[in-house]
Short mmCIF file of C-alpha atoms in Angstrom, two decimals:
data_model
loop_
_atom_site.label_atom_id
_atom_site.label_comp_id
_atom_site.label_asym_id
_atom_site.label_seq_id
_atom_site.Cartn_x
_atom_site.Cartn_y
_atom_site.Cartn_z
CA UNK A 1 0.00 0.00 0.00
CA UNK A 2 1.20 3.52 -0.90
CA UNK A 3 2.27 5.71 1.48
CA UNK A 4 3.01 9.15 2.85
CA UNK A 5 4.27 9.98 6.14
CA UNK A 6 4.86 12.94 7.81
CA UNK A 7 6.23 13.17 11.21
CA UNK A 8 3.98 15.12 13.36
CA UNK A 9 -0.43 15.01 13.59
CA UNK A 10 -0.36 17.75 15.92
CA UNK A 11 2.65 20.76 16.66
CA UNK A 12 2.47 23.31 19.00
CA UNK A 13 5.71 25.98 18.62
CA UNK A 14 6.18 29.45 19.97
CA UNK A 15 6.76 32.79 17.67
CA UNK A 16 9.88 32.82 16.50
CA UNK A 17 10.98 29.29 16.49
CA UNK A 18 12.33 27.54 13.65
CA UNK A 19 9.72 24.69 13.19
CA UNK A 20 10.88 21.67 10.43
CA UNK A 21 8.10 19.25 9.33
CA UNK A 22 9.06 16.32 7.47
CA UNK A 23 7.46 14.36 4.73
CA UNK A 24 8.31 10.61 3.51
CA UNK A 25 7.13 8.55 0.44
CA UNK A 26 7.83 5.20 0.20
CA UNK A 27 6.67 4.68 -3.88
CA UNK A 28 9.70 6.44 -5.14
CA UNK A 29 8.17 9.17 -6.74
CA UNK A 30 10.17 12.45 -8.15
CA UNK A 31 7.66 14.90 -7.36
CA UNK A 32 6.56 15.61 -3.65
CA UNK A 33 4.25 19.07 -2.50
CA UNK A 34 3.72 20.74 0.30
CA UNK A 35 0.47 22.86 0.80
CA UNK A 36 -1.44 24.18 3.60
CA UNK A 37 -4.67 23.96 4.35
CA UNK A 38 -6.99 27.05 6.07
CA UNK A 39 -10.55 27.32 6.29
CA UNK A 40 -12.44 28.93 3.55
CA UNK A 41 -9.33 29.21 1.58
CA UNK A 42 -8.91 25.28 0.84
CA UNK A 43 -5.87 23.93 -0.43
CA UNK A 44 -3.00 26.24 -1.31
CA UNK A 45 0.67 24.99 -3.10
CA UNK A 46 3.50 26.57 -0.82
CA UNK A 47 6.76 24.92 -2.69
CA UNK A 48 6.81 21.66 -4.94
CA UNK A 49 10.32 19.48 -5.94
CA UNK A 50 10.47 17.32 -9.16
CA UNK A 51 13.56 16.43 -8.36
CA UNK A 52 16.44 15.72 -5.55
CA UNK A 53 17.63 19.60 -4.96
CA UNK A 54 15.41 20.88 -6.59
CA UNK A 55 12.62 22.93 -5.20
CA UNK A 56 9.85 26.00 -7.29
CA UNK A 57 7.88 28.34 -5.66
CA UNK A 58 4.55 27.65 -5.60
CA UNK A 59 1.33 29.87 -4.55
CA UNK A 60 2.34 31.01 -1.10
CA UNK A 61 6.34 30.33 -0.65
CA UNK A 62 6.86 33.81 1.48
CA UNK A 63 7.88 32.40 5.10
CA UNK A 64 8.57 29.28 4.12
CA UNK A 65 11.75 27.00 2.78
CA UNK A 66 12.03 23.48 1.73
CA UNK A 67 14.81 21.24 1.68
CA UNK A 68 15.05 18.09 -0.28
CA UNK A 69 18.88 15.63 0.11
CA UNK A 70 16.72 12.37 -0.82
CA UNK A 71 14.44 11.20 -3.38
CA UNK A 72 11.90 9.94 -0.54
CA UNK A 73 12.29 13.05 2.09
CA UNK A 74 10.67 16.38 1.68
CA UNK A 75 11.09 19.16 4.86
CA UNK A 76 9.43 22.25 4.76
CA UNK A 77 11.21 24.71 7.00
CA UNK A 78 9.27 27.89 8.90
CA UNK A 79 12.02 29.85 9.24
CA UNK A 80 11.01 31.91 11.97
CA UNK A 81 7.16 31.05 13.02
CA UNK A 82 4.50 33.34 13.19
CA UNK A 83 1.05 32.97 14.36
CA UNK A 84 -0.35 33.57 10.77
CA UNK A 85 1.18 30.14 9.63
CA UNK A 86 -0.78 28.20 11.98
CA UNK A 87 -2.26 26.17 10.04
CA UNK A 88 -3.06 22.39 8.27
CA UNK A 89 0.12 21.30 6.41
CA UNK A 90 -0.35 18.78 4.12
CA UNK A 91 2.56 16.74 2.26
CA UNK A 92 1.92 15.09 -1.16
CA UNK A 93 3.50 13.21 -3.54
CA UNK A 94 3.12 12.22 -7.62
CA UNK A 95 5.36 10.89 -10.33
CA UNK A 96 5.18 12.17 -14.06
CA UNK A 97 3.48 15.13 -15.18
CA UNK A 98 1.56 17.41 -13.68
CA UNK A 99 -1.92 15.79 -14.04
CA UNK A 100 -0.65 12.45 -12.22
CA UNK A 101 -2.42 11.88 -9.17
CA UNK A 102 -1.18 12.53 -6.02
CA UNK A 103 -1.02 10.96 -3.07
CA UNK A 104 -1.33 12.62 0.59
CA UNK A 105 0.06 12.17 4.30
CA UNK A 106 -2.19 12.59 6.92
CA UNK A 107 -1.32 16.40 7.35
CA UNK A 108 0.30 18.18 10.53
CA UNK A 109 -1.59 20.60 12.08
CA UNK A 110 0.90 23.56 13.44
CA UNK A 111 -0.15 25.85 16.12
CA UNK A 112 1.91 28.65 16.47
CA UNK A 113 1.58 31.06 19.93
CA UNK B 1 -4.42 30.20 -14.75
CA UNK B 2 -7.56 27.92 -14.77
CA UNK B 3 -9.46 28.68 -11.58
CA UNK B 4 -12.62 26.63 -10.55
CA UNK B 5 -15.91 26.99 -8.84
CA UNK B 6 -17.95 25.00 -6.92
CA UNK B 7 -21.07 25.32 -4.74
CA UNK B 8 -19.73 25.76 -1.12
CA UNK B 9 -21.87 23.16 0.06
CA UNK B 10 -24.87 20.81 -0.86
CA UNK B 11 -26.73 18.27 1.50
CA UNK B 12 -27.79 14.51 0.30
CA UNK B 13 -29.55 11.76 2.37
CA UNK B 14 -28.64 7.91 1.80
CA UNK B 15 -29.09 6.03 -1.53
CA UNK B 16 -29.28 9.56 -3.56
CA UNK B 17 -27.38 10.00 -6.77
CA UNK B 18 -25.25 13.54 -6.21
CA UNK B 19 -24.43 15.99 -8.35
CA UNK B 20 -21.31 18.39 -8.00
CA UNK B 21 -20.54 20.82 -10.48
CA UNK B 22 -17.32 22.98 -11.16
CA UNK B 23 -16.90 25.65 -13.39
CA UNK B 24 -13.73 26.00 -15.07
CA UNK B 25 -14.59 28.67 -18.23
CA UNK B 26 -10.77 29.28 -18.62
CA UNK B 27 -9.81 26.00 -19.23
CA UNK B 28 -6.87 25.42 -21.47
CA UNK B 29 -6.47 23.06 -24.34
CA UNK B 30 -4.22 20.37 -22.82
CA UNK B 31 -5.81 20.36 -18.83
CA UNK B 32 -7.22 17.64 -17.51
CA UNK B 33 -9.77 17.76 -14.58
CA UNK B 34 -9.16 15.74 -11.63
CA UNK B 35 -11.35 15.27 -8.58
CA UNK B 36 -10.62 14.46 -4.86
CA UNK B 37 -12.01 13.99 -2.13
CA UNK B 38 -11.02 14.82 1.68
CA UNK B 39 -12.24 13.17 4.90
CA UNK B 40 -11.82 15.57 8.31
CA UNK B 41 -8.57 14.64 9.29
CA UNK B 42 -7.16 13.10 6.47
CA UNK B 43 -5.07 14.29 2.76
CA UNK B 44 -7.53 14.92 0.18
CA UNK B 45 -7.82 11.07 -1.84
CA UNK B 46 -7.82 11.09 -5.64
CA UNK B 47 -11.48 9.70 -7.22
CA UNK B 48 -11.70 10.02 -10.76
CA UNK B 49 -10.06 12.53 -14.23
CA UNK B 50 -10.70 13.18 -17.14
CA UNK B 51 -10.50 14.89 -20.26
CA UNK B 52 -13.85 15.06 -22.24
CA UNK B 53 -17.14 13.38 -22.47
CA UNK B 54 -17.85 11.07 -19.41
CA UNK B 55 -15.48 8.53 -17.45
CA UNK B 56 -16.32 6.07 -14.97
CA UNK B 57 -14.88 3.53 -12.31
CA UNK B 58 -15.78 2.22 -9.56
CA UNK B 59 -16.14 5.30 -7.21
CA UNK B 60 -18.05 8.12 -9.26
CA UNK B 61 -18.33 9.11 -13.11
CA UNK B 62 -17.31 12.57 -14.59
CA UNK B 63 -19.20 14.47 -17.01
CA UNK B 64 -17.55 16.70 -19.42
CA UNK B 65 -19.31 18.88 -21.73
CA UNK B 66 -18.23 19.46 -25.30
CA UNK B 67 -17.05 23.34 -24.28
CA UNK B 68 -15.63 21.63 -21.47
CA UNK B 69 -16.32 24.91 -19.38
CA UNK B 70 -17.70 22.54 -16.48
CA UNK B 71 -18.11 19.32 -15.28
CA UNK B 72 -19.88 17.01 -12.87
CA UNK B 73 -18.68 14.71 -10.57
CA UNK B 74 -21.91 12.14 -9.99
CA UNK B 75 -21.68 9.38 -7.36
CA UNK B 76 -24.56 7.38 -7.02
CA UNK B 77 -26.33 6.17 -4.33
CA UNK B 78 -24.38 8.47 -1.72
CA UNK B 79 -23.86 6.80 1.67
CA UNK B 80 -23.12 8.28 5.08
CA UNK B 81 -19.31 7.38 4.50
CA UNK B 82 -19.58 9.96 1.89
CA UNK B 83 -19.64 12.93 3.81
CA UNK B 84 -16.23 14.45 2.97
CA UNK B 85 -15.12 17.61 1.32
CA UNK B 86 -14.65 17.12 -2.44
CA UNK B 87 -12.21 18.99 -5.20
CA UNK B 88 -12.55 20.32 -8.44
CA UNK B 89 -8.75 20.84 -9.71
CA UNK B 90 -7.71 22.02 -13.53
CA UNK B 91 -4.12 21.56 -14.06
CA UNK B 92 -2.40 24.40 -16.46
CA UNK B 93 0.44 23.46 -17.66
CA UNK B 94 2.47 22.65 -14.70
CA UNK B 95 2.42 21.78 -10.65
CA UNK B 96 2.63 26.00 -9.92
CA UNK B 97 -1.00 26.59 -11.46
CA UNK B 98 -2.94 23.14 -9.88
CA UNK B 99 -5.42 25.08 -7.64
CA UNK B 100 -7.39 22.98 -5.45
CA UNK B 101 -9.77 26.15 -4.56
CA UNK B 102 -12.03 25.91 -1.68
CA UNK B 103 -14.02 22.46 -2.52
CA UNK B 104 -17.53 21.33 -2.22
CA UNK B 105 -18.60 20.29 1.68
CA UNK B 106 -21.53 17.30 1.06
CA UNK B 107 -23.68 16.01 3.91
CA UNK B 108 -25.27 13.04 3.77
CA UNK B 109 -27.95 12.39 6.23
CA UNK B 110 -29.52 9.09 6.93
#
């Protein structure tokens, strides 16, 4: 069975902490997502990777980095939390194009006070 | 960029056939349109794409008009276990413009 993991259901962190949540696929695709989830504004692309190293901006990257050393690992970094990204983060992942489906963790849900 | 609309919510009860529809009038050439579906608590779950005309499997068929400006995701005979949030999504051309936008909610009641 496919599968996406991501380390953390819930997170609490404090202003100004550096907050890393991780992402793992174990069906060896090349693409993995990262998007966040807020009521009444559904599901919005933060930073995507097609590739090892590689990383693109997506809808809302301001705030946020992402790091990607292995094909199955995907870390999106908050480089200095604030209380307007608490949030739903949800983790994906696809192979091929664009259209492919993709597949999601569970999501994190990050509280920041 | 194609964006989508949906009806913020509709309401069902058990053994309907449902009807969501999504407007996409900027739709390009190449997009597909993909549908998913969210449980609280979970990652939205792909259910069914297409291009044009109608496809179906085992979950839900799609509808496509000829102008392809819309389409309708139809599941039949709705059950309680299909209360969930569910996703209209046009892609454009590359991961930056797949917008999920804010999704139908559906309530089934017994």
């Amino acid at each position: 069975d496919v599968k996406v993991t991501q380390s953390s259901r819930y997170l609490v962190k404090r202003t100004g902490e550096k907050v890393f949540l991780e992402c793992v696929q174990d069906m060896d695709h090349e693409n993995m997502f990262w998007y966040r989830q807020d009521p009444g504004l559904g599901l919005r692309l933060i930073y995507f990777s097609y590739d090892v190293k590689m990383k693109e901006k997506g809808d809302i990257p301001e705030g946020y980095s992402v790091s990607r050393e292995k094909k199955e690992r995907f870390s999106l970094i908050l480089e200095s939390a604030s209380t307007n990204q608490t949030s739903m983060y949800l983790c994906a992942s696809s192979s091929g194009t664009a259209y492919n489906e993709q597949f999601f963790g569970p999501g994190t849900r990050l509280t920041v006070l | 960029l194609a964006k989508t609309t949906q009806p913020i919510s509709m309401d069902s009860y058990e053994g309907q056939e449902v009807n969501i529809t999504c407007s996409h009038n900027n739709i390009a050439t190449n997009d597909y349109i993909t549908w998913y579906q969210q449980f609280p608590s979970q990652g939205p779950r792909f259910i069914i794409q297409g291009y044009k005309t109608k496809v179906t499997n085992e979950v839900a068929s799609l509808f496509i008009p000829a102008d392809r400006k819309s389409s309708t995701l139809s599941l039949p005979r709705v059950s309680l276990s299909d209360t969930a949030v569910y996703y209209c999504l046009v892609g454009d051309r590359g991961f930056q413009k797949l917008v999920f936008g804010t999704g139908t909610r559906l309530l089934v009641s017994p």
